Structure formats: structure tokens, C-alpha cells
Amino acid sequence: HMAQATMLRTQRAHYVVTTNLDGLYRKAGLKAHEQVCFLHGDIYTERCTGCGYEFERNYETRRPRIHVHDHHVGTCDRCGSAPPAQYTGYPKPASQTGADGEGFADNLLVGTQCKNVGTKDTHINFGECLDPIDWKDAERHCKKADLCIVMGTSMSLRHITHFPFQAQRTVICNLQATPDDAKADLRIWATCD
């Protein structure tokens, strides 16, 4: 994380797209959306579903003991977006949740793509759709990149492995084989830590 942050500060790189949600890129000094995109969220980020403002917290925003597909955190201090009165934190009986559901209107849970239901954590669970804000950031930066260096990943999350190949050239640096090794312009067998 620090090496990648140093590469950005010295202008040897321009952007990081990551699936890590551990907050280490922010601790390394990178700014969300300007220098880094968190495809699977960041455990310290709370995003308003109304105005889109992001609150960077010094604590984990995911609330304990809530339904796995409920991302509700609170009311936005900037625009006042809040969960509707019928919000309970529990899904409607027999409703679909995660990527199978239609969000709050369908199941009464604050989902990853819901609008105007207060603030939410940005943590993406397995079986959920990515937030369009982060998807568009990743797509925009990968498409305009001359080179994308893929580091330390098995590339097993197939819904996002196309991003590096939108760049003009792609390098994969990893100890284990990946399903995309043959597509890379250069394959480096090495550790990344």
C-alpha cells in the first residue's frame, strides 16, 4: 500500500483500483475517487444515498448485529437523507435480499444501490451488486490507462477481472496462476508484500 502510494506521489502511477476494504490505502494517504477506487467499499467510509457525500470515519461504519444485506448507518448531516419510517433493519418475510432483491422498496433493507434512504456503509458482501459510483470510477480510470499493473490477486472475482484489460497494456504480478495469465502483456511470478 505504501509503495503504491509512493508511486502515485512521485507520478510513476496515476490511480489505484482495489478490492481491499481494510482502509490501508487511505492510511497510506490516498484520496478516494481522486487517487483510489474501492470496488468493494472501505470499512471506514459512510456514503449518503441522497447527495452522495462520503464521510470518512475513524471507526468501522458497518453496524454490528444487522442483517448481512442491510447497509443502513444513519441520517446524512449534509442533506438530511434518512431511512423511511417503515425501516426496521429486518427484511420483509420471504423477500429477496442482496443482488436478488430490489433494495428497500422490495425488502425494507438499505441495499448497495438504494437511493434517498439515509447513509450506508460501503462494504460489499458476496452476492451483492457493486455501487455504480465505484464501478464507474474503476471503468473510467482503467479505460484511459496506458498500463495496468495487477498485484497480488488470484483474479477469481470474475465480475471485475475485465477492468485491467481495458488499459492499453496489462501486467500481472502474483505468485499463483490466474485465469487471465495468457491475456497479460507481461506475467511476473513474485510476491507483492
Coordinates of C-alpha atoms in Angstrom, one line a residue:
H1 CA 0.0 0.0 0.0
M2 CA 2.8 2.4 0.9
A3 CA 4.7 1.5 -2.2
Q4 CA 1.7 2.2 -4.4
A5 CA 1.0 5.5 -2.6
T6 CA 4.7 6.5 -3.2
M7 CA 4.3 5.7 -6.9
L8 CA 1.3 8.0 -7.1
R9 CA 3.0 10.8 -5.2
T10 CA 6.1 10.6 -7.5
Q11 CA 3.8 10.4 -10.5
R12 CA 5.0 7.0 -11.6
A13 CA 1.4 5.8 -11.3
H14 CA -1.9 7.7 -11.6
Y15 CA -4.6 5.7 -9.9
V16 CA -5.3 2.5 -7.8
V17 CA -8.4 0.3 -8.2
T18 CA -8.7 -2.1 -5.3
T19 CA -11.0 -4.8 -3.8
N20 CA -9.4 -4.4 -0.4
L21 CA -11.8 -2.8 2.1
D22 CA -9.4 -2.7 5.0
G23 CA -8.7 1.1 4.8
L24 CA -4.9 0.7 4.3
Y25 CA -4.9 2.8 1.2
R26 CA -6.4 5.8 3.0
K27 CA -4.0 5.3 5.8
A28 CA -1.2 5.4 3.2
G29 CA -2.6 8.9 2.3
L30 CA -4.6 8.2 -0.9
K31 CA -7.8 10.1 -1.5
A32 CA -10.9 8.3 -2.6
H33 CA -12.1 8.9 -6.2
E34 CA -9.0 11.2 -6.8
Q35 CA -6.4 8.5 -6.4
V36 CA -8.1 5.3 -5.4
C37 CA -11.3 3.4 -6.1
F38 CA -12.6 0.9 -3.5
L39 CA -14.7 -1.5 -5.7
H40 CA -15.8 -3.5 -2.6
G41 CA -16.1 -0.5 -0.4
D42 CA -14.0 0.7 2.6
I43 CA -14.8 -0.2 6.2
Y44 CA -14.3 3.4 7.3
T45 CA -16.5 5.1 4.6
E46 CA -20.1 6.1 5.1
R47 CA -21.9 7.3 1.9
C48 CA -25.1 9.3 1.6
T49 CA -27.7 7.6 -0.6
G50 CA -29.2 11.1 -1.3
C51 CA -26.4 13.5 -2.1
G52 CA -23.6 11.0 -2.5
Y53 CA -21.3 12.7 0.1
E54 CA -18.8 10.4 1.7
F55 CA -17.9 10.6 5.4
E56 CA -14.5 9.2 6.2
R57 CA -14.7 7.8 9.8
N58 CA -12.0 6.7 12.3
Y59 CA -14.2 3.7 13.2
E60 CA -15.7 0.9 11.2
T61 CA -19.1 2.1 9.8
R62 CA -20.6 -1.4 9.5
R63 CA -23.1 -1.8 12.3
P64 CA -23.0 -4.9 14.4
R65 CA -25.9 -7.3 14.6
I66 CA -27.7 -6.2 11.5
H67 CA -28.9 -8.3 8.5
V68 CA -25.9 -9.1 6.3
H69 CA -27.5 -7.3 3.4
D70 CA -28.6 -4.2 5.3
H71 CA -26.2 -1.3 4.9
H72 CA -28.0 1.4 6.9
V73 CA -25.8 3.6 9.0
G74 CA -27.8 6.8 9.7
T75 CA -29.1 10.2 8.6
C76 CA -27.0 12.4 6.4
D77 CA -25.7 15.6 8.2
R78 CA -25.4 17.4 4.9
C79 CA -28.7 16.8 3.0
G80 CA -30.9 15.2 5.7
S81 CA -31.5 12.0 3.7
A82 CA -32.9 9.4 6.2
P83 CA -34.3 5.9 6.1
P84 CA -38.1 5.9 5.5
A85 CA -40.4 5.5 8.6
Q86 CA -41.0 1.8 7.8
Y87 CA -37.3 0.9 8.1
T88 CA -36.8 -1.8 10.8
G89 CA -33.4 -3.4 9.8
Y90 CA -35.2 -6.7 9.2
P91 CA -36.2 -7.9 5.7
K92 CA -39.9 -8.5 4.8
P93 CA -40.7 -12.2 5.2
A94 CA -39.9 -14.2 2.0
S95 CA -38.3 -11.2 0.3
Q96 CA -35.2 -11.4 -1.8
T97 CA -32.0 -9.7 -0.5
G98 CA -28.6 -8.9 -1.9
A99 CA -28.3 -8.8 -5.7
D100 CA -31.5 -10.8 -5.9
G101 CA -33.6 -8.1 -4.3
E102 CA -34.7 -4.7 -5.5
G103 CA -33.4 -2.9 -2.4
F104 CA -35.5 -1.0 0.1
A105 CA -38.7 -1.0 -1.9
D106 CA -38.6 -4.8 -2.1
N107 CA -37.2 -5.9 1.2
L108 CA -37.1 -2.9 3.6
L109 CA -33.3 -3.2 3.8
V110 CA -30.8 -0.4 2.8
G111 CA -29.0 -2.1 -0.1
T112 CA -25.9 -1.2 -2.1
Q113 CA -27.8 0.7 -4.8
C114 CA -30.7 2.2 -2.9
K115 CA -31.4 6.0 -3.2
N116 CA -32.6 8.5 -0.6
V117 CA -32.6 6.1 2.4
G118 CA -30.0 7.8 4.6
T119 CA -26.3 6.9 4.8
K120 CA -25.0 3.5 4.2
D121 CA -21.7 1.6 4.8
T122 CA -19.9 0.9 1.5
H123 CA -18.8 -2.7 2.4
I124 CA -19.9 -5.0 -0.4
N125 CA -20.8 -8.6 0.6
F126 CA -20.7 -11.6 -1.6
G127 CA -23.9 -11.8 -3.6
E128 CA -24.4 -8.0 -3.8
C129 CA -24.1 -5.6 -6.7
L130 CA -21.3 -3.1 -6.7
D131 CA -22.1 0.6 -6.1
P132 CA -22.4 2.3 -9.5
I133 CA -20.2 5.2 -8.2
D134 CA -17.2 2.9 -7.7
W135 CA -17.9 0.8 -10.8
K136 CA -17.8 4.0 -13.0
D137 CA -14.6 5.2 -11.3
A138 CA -12.8 1.9 -12.0
E139 CA -14.0 1.8 -15.6
R140 CA -13.1 5.4 -16.3
H141 CA -9.5 5.1 -15.0
C142 CA -8.8 1.6 -16.5
K143 CA -10.0 2.7 -19.9
K144 CA -7.7 5.7 -20.0
A145 CA -4.6 3.9 -18.6
D146 CA -1.6 3.2 -20.7
L147 CA -0.6 0.4 -18.3
C148 CA -2.4 -1.5 -15.6
I149 CA -0.4 -3.5 -13.0
V150 CA -2.4 -6.2 -11.3
M151 CA -0.8 -7.1 -8.0
G152 CA -1.3 -9.9 -5.5
T153 CA -4.7 -11.3 -6.6
S154 CA -6.0 -14.6 -7.8
M155 CA -8.3 -12.8 -10.2
S156 CA -11.1 -15.1 -9.1
L157 CA -13.8 -12.4 -8.7
R158 CA -14.8 -12.7 -12.4
H159 CA -17.3 -9.8 -12.3
I160 CA -14.4 -7.3 -12.2
T161 CA -11.4 -9.0 -13.8
H162 CA -12.2 -7.3 -17.1
F163 CA -11.1 -3.9 -15.7
P164 CA -7.3 -4.3 -16.0
F165 CA -7.7 -5.4 -19.7
Q166 CA -9.3 -2.1 -20.6
A167 CA -5.9 -0.5 -20.3
Q168 CA -3.6 -0.4 -23.3
R169 CA -1.3 -2.9 -21.6
T170 CA -1.6 -5.2 -18.6
V171 CA 0.9 -6.7 -16.2
I172 CA 0.0 -9.4 -13.7
C173 CA 2.3 -9.8 -10.7
N174 CA 1.3 -12.7 -8.4
L175 CA 2.8 -16.0 -7.0
Q176 CA -0.1 -18.2 -8.1
A177 CA -1.5 -18.7 -11.6
T178 CA -4.6 -16.7 -12.6
P179 CA -7.3 -17.4 -15.2
D180 CA -6.0 -14.4 -17.1
D181 CA -2.3 -15.0 -17.3
A182 CA -2.4 -15.6 -21.0
K183 CA -4.1 -12.3 -21.7
A184 CA -1.5 -10.3 -19.9
D185 CA 1.2 -8.4 -21.8
L186 CA 3.7 -9.4 -19.1
R187 CA 3.4 -12.0 -16.3
I188 CA 5.7 -11.7 -13.3
W189 CA 5.8 -14.5 -10.7
A190 CA 6.7 -12.7 -7.5
T191 CA 5.4 -11.6 -4.1
C192 CA 3.8 -8.2 -3.7
D193 CA 4.1 -7.6 0.1

